mmCIF file of C-alpha atoms in Angstrom:
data_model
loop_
_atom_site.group_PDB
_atom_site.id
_atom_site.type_symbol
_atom_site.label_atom_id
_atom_site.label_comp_id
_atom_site.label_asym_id
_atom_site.label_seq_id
_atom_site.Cartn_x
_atom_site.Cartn_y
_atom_site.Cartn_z
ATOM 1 C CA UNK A 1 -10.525 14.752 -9.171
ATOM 2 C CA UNK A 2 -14.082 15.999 -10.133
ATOM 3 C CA UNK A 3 -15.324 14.848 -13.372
ATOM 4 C CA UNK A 4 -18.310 16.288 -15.525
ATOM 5 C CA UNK A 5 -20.904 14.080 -15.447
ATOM 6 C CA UNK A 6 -21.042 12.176 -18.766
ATOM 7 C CA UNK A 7 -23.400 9.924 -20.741
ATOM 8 C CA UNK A 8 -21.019 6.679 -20.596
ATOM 9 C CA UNK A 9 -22.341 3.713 -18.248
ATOM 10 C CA UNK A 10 -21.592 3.305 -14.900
ATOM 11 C CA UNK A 11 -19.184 0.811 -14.934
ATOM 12 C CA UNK A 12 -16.833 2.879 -17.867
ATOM 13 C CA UNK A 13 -17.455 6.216 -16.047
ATOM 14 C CA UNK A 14 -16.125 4.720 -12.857
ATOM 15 C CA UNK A 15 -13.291 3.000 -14.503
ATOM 16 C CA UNK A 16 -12.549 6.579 -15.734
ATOM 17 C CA UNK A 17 -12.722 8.207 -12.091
ATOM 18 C CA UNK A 18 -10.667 4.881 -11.091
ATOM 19 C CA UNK A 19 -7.815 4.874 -13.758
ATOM 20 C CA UNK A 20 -5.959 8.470 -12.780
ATOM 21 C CA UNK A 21 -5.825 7.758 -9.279
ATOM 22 C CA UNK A 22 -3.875 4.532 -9.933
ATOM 23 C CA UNK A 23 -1.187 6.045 -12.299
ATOM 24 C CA UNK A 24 1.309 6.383 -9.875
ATOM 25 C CA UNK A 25 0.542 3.058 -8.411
ATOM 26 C CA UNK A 26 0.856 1.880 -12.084
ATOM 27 C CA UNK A 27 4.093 4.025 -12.128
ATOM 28 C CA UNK A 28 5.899 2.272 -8.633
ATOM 29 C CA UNK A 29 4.626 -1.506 -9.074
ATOM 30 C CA UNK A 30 6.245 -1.260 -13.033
ATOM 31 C CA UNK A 31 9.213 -0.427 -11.061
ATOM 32 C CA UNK A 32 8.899 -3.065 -7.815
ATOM 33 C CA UNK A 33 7.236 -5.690 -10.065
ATOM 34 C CA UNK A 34 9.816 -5.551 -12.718
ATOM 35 C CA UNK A 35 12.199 -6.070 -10.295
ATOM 36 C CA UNK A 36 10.998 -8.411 -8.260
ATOM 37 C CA UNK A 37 10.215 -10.603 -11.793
ATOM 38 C CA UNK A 38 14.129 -10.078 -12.173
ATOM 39 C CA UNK A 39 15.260 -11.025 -9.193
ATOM 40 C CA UNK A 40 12.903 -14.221 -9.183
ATOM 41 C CA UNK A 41 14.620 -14.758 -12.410
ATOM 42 C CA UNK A 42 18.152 -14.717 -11.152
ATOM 43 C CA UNK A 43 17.362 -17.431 -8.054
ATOM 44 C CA UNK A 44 15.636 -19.700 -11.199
ATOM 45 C CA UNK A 45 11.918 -18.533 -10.410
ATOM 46 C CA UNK A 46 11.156 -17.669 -14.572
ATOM 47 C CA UNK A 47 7.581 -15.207 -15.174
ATOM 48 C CA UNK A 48 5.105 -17.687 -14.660
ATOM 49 C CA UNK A 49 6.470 -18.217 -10.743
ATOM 50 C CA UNK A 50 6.203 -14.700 -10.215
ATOM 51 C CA UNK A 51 3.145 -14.056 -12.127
ATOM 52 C CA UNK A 52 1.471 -16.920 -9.739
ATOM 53 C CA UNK A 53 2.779 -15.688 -6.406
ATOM 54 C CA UNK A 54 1.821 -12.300 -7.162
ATOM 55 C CA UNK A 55 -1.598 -13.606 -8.156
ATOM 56 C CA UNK A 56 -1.771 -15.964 -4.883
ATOM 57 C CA UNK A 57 -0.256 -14.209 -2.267
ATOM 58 C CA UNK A 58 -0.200 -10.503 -3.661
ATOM 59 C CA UNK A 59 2.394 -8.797 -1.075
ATOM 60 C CA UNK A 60 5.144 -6.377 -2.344
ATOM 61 C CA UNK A 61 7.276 -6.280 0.329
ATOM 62 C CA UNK A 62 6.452 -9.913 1.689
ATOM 63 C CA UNK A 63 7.067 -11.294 -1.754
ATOM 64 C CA UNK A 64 10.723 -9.794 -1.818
ATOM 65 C CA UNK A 65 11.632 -11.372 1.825
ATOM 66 C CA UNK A 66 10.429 -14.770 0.146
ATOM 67 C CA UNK A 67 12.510 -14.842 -2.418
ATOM 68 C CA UNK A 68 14.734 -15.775 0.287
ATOM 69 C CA UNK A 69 12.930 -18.190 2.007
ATOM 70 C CA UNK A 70 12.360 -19.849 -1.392
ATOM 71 C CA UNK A 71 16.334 -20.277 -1.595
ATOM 72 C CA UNK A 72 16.862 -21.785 1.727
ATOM 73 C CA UNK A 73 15.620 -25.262 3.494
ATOM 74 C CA UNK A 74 12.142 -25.783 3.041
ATOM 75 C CA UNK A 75 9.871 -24.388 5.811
ATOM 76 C CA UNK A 76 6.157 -23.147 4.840
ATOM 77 C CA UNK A 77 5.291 -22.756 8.546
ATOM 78 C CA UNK A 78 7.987 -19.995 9.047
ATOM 79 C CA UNK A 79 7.136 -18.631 6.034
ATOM 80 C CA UNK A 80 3.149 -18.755 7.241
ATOM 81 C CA UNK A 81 4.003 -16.604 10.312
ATOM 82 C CA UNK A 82 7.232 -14.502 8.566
ATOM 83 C CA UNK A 83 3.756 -12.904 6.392
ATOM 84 C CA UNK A 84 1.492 -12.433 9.486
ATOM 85 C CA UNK A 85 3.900 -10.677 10.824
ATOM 86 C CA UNK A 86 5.297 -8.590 7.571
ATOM 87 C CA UNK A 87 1.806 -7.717 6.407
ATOM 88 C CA UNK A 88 0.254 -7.213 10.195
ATOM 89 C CA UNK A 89 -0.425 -3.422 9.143
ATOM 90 C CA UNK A 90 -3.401 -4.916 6.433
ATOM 91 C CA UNK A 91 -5.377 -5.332 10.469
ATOM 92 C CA UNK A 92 -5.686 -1.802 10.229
ATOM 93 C CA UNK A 93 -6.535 -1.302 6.552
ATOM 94 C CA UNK A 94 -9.556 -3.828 7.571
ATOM 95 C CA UNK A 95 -10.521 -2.246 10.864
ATOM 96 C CA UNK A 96 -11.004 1.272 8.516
ATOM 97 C CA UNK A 97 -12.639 -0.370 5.856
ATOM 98 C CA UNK A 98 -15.354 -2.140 7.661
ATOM 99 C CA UNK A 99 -17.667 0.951 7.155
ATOM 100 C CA UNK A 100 -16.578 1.387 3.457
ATOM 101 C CA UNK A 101 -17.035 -2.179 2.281
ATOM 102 C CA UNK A 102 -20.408 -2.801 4.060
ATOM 103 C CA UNK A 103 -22.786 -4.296 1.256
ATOM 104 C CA UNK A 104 -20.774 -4.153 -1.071
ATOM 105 C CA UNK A 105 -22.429 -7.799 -2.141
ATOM 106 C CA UNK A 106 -20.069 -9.508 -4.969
ATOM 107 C CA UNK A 107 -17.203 -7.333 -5.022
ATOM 108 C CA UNK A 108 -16.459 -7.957 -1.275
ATOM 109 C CA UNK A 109 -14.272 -10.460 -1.205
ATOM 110 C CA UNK A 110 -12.102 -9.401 -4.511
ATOM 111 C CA UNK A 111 -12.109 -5.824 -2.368
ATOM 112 C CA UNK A 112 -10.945 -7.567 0.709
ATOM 113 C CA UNK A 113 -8.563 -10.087 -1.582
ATOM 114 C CA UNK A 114 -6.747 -7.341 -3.026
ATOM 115 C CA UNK A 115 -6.862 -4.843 -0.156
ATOM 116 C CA UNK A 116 -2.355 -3.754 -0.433
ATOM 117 C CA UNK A 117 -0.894 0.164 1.412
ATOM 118 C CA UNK A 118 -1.359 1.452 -2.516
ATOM 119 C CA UNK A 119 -5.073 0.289 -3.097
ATOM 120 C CA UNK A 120 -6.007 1.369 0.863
ATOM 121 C CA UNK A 121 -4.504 4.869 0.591
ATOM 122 C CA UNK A 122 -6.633 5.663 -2.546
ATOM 123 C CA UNK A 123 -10.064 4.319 -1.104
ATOM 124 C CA UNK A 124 -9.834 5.593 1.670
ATOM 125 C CA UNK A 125 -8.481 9.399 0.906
ATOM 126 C CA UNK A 126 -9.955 9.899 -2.424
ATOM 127 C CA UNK A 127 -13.675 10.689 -2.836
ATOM 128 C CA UNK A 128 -14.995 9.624 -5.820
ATOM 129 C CA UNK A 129 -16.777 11.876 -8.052
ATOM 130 C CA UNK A 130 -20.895 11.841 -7.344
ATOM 131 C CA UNK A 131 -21.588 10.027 -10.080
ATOM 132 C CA UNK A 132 -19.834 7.129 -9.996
ATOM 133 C CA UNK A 133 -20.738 4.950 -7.461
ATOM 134 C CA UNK A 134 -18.170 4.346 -4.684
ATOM 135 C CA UNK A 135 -18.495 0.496 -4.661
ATOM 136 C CA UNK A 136 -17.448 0.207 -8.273
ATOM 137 C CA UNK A 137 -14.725 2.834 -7.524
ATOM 138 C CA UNK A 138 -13.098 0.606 -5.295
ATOM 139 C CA UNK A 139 -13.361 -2.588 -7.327
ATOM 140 C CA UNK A 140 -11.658 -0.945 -10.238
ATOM 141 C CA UNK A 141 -8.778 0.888 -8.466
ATOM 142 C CA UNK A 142 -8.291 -2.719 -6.699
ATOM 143 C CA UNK A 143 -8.726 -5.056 -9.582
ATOM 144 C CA UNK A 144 -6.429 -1.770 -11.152
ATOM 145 C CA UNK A 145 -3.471 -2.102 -8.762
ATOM 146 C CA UNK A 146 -3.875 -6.087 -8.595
ATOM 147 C CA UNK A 147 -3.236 -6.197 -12.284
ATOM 148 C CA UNK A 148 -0.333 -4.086 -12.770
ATOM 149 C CA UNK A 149 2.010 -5.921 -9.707
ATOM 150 C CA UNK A 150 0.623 -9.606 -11.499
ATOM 151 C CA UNK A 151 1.809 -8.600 -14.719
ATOM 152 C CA UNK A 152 4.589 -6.205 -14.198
ATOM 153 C CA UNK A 153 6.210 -9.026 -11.985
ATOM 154 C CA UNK A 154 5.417 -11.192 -15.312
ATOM 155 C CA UNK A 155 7.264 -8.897 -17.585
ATOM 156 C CA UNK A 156 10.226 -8.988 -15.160
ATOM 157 C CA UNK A 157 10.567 -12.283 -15.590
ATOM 158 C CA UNK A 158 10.580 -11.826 -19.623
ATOM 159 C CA UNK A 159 12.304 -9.077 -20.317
ATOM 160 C CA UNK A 160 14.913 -10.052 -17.414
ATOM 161 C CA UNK A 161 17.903 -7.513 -18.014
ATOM 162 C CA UNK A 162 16.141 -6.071 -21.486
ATOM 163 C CA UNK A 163 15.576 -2.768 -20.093
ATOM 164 C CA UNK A 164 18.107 0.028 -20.567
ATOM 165 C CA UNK A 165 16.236 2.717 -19.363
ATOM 166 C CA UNK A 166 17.579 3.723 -15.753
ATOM 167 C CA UNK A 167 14.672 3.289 -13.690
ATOM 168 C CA UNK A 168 16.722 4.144 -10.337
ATOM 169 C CA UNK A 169 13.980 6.254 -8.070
ATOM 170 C CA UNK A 170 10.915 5.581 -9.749
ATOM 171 C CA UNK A 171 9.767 3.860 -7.554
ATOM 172 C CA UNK A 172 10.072 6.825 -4.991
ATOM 173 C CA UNK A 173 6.621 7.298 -6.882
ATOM 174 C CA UNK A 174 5.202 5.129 -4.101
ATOM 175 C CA UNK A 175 6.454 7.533 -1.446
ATOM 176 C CA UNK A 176 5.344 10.199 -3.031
ATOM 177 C CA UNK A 177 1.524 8.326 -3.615
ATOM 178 C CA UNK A 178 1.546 8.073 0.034
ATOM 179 C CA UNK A 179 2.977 11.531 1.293
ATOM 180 C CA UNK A 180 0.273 13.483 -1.049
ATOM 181 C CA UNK A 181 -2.583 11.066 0.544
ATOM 182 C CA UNK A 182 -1.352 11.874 3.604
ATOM 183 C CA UNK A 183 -1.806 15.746 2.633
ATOM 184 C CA UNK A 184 -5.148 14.956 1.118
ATOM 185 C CA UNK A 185 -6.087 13.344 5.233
ATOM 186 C CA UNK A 186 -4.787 16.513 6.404
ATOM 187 C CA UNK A 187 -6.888 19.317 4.643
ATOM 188 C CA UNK A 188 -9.462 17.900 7.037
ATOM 189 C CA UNK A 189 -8.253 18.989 10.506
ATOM 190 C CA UNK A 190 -10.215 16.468 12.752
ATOM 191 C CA UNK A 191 -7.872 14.211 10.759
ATOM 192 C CA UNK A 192 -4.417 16.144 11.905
ATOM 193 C CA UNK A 193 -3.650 14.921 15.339
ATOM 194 C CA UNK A 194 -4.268 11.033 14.077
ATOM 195 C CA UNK A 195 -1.613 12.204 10.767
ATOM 196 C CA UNK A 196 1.097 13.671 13.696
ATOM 197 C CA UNK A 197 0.340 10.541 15.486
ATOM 198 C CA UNK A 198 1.557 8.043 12.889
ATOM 199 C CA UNK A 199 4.693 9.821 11.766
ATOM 200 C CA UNK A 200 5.376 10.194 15.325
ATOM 201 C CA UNK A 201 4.993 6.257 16.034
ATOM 202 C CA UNK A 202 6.508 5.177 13.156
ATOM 203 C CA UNK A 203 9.736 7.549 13.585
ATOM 204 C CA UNK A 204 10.219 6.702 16.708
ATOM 205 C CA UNK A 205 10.081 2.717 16.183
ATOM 206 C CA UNK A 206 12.287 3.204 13.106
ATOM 207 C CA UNK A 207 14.945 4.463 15.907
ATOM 208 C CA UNK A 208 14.773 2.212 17.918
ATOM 209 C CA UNK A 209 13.436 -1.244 16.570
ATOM 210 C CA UNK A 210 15.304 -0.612 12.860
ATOM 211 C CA UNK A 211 13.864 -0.580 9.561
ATOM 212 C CA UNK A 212 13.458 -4.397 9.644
ATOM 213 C CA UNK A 213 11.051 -4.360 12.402
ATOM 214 C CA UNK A 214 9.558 -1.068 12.713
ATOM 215 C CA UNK A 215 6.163 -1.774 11.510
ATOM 216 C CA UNK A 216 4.609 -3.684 14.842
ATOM 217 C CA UNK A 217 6.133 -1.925 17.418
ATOM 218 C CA UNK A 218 4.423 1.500 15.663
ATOM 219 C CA UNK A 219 1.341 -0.287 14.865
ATOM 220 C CA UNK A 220 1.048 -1.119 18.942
ATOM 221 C CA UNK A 221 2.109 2.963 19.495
ATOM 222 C CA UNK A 222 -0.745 3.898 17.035
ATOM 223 C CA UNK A 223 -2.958 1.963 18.643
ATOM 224 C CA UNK A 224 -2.023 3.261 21.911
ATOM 225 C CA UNK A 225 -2.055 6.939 21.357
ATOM 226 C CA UNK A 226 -5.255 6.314 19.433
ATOM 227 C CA UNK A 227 -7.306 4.845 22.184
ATOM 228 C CA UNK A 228 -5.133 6.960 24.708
ATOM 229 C CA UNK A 229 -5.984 10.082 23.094
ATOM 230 C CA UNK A 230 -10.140 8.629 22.317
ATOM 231 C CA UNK A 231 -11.904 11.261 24.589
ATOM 232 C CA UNK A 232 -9.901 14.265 23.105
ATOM 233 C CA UNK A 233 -9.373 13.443 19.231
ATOM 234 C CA UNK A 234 -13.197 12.428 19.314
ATOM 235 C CA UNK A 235 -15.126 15.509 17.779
ATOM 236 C CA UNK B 1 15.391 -23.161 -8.486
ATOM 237 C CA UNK B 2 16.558 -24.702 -4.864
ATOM 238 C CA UNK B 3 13.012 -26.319 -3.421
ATOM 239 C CA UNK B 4 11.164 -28.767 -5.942
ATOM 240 C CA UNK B 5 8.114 -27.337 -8.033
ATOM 241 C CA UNK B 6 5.862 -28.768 -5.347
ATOM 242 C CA UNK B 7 7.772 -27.402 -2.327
ATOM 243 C CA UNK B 8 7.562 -23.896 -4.427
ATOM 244 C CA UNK B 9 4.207 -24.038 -4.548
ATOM 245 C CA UNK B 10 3.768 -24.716 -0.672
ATOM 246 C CA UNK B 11 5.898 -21.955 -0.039
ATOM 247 C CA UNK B 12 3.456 -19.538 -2.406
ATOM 248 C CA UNK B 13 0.684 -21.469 -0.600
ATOM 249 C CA UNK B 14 2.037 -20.282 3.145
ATOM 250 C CA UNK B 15 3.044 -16.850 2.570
ATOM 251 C CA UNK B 16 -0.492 -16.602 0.872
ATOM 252 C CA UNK B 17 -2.557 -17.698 3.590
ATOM 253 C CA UNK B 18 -0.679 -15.673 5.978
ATOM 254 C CA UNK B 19 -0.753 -12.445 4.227
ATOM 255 C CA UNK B 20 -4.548 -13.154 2.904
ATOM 256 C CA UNK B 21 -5.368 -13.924 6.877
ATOM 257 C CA UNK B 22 -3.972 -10.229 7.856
ATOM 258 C CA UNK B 23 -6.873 -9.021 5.058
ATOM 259 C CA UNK B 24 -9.525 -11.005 6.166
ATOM 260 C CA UNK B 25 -8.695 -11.375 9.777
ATOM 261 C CA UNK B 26 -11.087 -7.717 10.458
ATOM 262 C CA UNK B 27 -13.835 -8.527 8.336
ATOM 263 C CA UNK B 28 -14.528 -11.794 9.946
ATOM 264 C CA UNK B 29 -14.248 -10.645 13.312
ATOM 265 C CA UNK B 30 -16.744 -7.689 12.964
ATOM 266 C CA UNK B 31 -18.908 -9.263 9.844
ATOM 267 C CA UNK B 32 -21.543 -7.435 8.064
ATOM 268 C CA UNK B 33 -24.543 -7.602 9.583
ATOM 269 C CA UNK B 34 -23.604 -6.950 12.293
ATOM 270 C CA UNK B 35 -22.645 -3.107 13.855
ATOM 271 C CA UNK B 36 -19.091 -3.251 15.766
ATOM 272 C CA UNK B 37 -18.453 -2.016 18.581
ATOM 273 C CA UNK B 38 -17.916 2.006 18.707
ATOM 274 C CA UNK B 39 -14.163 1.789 19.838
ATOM 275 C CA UNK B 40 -13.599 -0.420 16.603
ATOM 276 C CA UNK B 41 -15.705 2.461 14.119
ATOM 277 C CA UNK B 42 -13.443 5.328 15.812
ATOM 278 C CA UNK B 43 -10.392 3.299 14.894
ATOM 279 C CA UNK B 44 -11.718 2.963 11.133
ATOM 280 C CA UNK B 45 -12.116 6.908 11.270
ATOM 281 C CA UNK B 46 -8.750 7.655 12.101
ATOM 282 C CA UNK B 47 -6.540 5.177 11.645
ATOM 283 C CA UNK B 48 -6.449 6.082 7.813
ATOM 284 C CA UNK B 49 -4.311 9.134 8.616
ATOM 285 C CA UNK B 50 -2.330 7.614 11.225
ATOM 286 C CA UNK B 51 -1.455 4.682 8.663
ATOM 287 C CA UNK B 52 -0.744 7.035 5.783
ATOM 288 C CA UNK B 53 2.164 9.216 8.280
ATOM 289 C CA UNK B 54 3.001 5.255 8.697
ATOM 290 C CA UNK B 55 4.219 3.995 5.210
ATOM 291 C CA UNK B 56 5.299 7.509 4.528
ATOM 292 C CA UNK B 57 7.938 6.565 6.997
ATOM 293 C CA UNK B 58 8.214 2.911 6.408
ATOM 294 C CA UNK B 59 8.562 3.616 2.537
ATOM 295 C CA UNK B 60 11.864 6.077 3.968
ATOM 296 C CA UNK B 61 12.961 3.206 6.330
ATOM 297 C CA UNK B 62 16.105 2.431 4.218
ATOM 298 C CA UNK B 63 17.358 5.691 4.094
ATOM 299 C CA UNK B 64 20.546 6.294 5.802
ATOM 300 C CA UNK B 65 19.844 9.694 7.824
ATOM 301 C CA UNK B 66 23.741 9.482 9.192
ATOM 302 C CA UNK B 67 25.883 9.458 6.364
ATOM 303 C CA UNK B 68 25.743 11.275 2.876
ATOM 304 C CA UNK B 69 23.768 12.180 1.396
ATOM 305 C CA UNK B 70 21.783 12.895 4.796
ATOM 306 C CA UNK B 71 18.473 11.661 3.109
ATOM 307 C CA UNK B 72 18.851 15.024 0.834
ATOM 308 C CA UNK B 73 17.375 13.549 -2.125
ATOM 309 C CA UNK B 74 14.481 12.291 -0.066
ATOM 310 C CA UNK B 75 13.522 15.945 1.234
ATOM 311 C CA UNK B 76 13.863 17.781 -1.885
ATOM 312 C CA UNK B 77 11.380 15.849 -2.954
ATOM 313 C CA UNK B 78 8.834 15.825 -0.345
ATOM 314 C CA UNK B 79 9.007 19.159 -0.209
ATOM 315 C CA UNK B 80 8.746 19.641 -4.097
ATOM 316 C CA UNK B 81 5.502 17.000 -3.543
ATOM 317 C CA UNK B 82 4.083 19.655 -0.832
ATOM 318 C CA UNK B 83 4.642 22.783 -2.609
ATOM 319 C CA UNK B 84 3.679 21.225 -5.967
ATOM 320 C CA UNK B 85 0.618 19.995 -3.975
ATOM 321 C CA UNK B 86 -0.300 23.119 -1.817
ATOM 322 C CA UNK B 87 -0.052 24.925 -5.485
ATOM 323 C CA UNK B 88 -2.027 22.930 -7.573
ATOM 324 C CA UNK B 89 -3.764 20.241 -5.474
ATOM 325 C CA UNK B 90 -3.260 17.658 -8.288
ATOM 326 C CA UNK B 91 -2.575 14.272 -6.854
ATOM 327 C CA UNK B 92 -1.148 13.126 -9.956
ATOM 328 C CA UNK B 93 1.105 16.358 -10.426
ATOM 329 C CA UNK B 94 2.467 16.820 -7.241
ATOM 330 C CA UNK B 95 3.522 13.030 -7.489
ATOM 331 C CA UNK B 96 5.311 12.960 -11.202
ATOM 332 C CA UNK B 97 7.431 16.098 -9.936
ATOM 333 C CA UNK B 98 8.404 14.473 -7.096
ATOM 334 C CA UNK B 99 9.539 11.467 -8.641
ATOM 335 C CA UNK B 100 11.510 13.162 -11.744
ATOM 336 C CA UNK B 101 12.902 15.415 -9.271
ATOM 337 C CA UNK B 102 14.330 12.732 -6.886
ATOM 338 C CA UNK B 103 15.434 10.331 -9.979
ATOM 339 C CA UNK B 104 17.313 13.404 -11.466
ATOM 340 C CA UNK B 105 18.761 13.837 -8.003
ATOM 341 C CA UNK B 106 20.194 10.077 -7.477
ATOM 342 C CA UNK B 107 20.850 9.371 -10.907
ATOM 343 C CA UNK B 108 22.651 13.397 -11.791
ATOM 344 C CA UNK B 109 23.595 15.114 -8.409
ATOM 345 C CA UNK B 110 23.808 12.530 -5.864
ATOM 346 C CA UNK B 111 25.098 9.307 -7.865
#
C-alpha cells in the first residue's frame, strides 16, 4: 500500500493511506451494522438506540448477545461481566499496542476508545506509507471503522427491511480482512510460529469448549504456548 | 421495547463499561511513562499474529464442519483469498474475490 509522496497536508494524505485499508471493514460492518440496526428494530430498539449503543459501548459481537439481555429481566450487572468476558480478547489488542500508542498525546484515548478485532488487525499489520505519520494513521482508520458500525447500525434501523439486495456472505468480508492480515504477519517468518500458535489454540478450544465459549479458553492456550515457547520464539 | 427507556440506557451503560474496561484495562496497568516489563513487550510483538490465526477461527466458529456443506464454501474462499493474495499481494483484492466468490457460492451453488 505504498503511495507517492504528494503535496496534500498531512492530515488528508494520511486519511488517503487510511481510507483503502478500511474498505473491507466498511464492506463487513454495512453488513453486521445493518443488521444489527434491524434486528434492534424488530425487539422495538428504532435507529437512534442502536446508533447510541454503538456509539457507547462499540462491540459487534457483544452488541448482538445484548439484544437479548435487553429483552429479558433487567440485570446491568450480568450484562457488566457478560462484556468482560465477550470482549476479554481487546487484553491482548492492548498488551500489543502499548508500544504503538506510546505518545501518541490527544489521540490516545479515542485510539484506545475505539480499539475493535477490525481496527487492531489493520494497525498493527499494515505499515503505513513513510510519509504519513503513523499516529494519524491510526486515528483515521479508528475514527474510520468507529463511524461506519455507528451509522450503518443507524441506517438499519431506517431502512429496516428496505433493502432487496441479497447481502447473504458479505460479511464473510470480515473473515477474509482477517485471513489476508494474517498472511501479511506471516511474510515475516519470526512472526510464523506465533501465527501456527493461534490457529492451533483457537481450533482446538472451538472443539472442545464450542463456538460460544471458545475465545478464553484459547486466549489462556495463547498465552501459554507464548510464554512456554519465550526462550525459543525469541530471536 | 421490554425494559423502560431508563433501564435501556443502564443496560447500554453496563455492557459499555465492561467492554470499554477490556480496552483500557492494558494501558492503565503498564501507563506511558513508564517502560513494562520485557515479558509484557514480547507479548505485544507476537501476540498480533497469534490473535489474527485467532478471529480467523472465531469468525469460522459457526460453521458446521459435520454436515453439508462440510464448510466448502468457507475453503474455496480462503484459498481463492491466498492465491489471489500470493499473486497480487493486494489486501483489498485478495479480499473482494473472496467475498464475491463465497456469496456466489451460498447464494448460487450451495443455497
Amino acid at each position: 500500500m505504498k503511495q507517492p509522496v504528494s503535496t496534500a497536508g498531512p492530515r488528508l494524505r494520511a486519511l488517503r493511506a487510511a481510507f483503502p485499508a478500511t474498505i473491507p471493514v466498511l464492506t463487513g460492518f454495512l453488513c453486521l451494522g445493518l443488521a444489527y440496526g434491524l434486528l434492534m428494530a424488530s425487539k422495538g430498539y428504532g435507529p437512534l438506540w442502536s446508533a447510541l449503543m454503538s456509539a457507547v459501548a462499540f462491540g459487534g459481537s457483544m452488541q448482538y448477545a445484548a439484544i437479548t439481555l435487553l429483552t429479558t429481566a433487567f440485570d446491568p450487572l450480568q450484562a457488566f461481566l457478560l462484556s468482560l468476558m465477550v470482549n476479554a480478547r481487546h487484553l491482548f489488542y492492548g498488551l500489543s499496542m502499548l508500544e504503538k500508542y506510546r505518545g501518541l498525546g490527544k489521540l490516545r484515548p479515542f485510539l484506545i476508545y475505539t480499539l475493535c478485532d477490525e481496527t487492531f488487525s489493520i494497525v498493527s499489520s499494515v505499515e503505513p506509507p513513510e510519509d504519513v505519520e503513523r499516529g494519524a494513521f491510526c486515528f483515521w482508520v479508528s475514527l474510520l471503522d468507529y463511524g461506519y458500525w455507528v451509522a450503518a447500525s443507524a441506517l438499519g434501523g431506517i431502512l429496516g427491511g428496505l433493502i432487496t439486495f441479497n447481502t447473504a456472505g458479505m460479511d464473510f468480508a470480515l473473515t477474509a480482512l482477517f485471513a489476508v492480515l494474517f498472511l501479511e504477519q506471516w511474510k515475516k517468518p519470526e512472526n510464523r510460529p506465533a501465527g501456527l500458535i493461534g490457529l492451533a489454540a483457537a481450533a482446538a478450544s472451538r472443539l472442545f469448549f464450542g463456538p460460544g465459549g471458545m475465545v478464553i479458553p484459547a486466549m489462556l492456550l495463547i498465552l501459554a504456548a507464548l510464554l512456554g515457547g519465550r526462550k525459543r520464539l525469541c530471536t | 421495547m421490554y425494559l423502560t427507556p431508563v433501564q435501556t440506557l443502564m443496560m447500554i451503560l453496563a455492557v459499555a463499561a465492561g467492554t470499554q474496561l477490556t480496552r483500557w484495562l492494558p494501558f492503565l496497568l503498564f501507563p506511558e511513562h513508564r517502560q513494562p516489563p520485557r515479558t509484557v513487550t514480547y507479548l505485544g510483538r507476537v501476540l498480533p499474529a497469534a490473535m489474527m490465526g485467532l478471529l480467523v477461527v472465531y469468525c469460522l466458529r459457526n460453521v458446521p464442519l459435520w454436515a453439508a456443506p462440510h464448510a466448502l464454501p468457507e475453503a474455496l474462499a480462503l484459498a481463492l483469498v491466498a492465491v489471489l493474495h500470493r499473486w497480487k499481494g493486494s489486501v483489498l483484492l485478495s479480499i473482494a474475490g473472496g467475498t464475491a466468490l463465497y456469496m456466489f457460492l451460498i447464494q448460487a451453488v450451495f443455497a
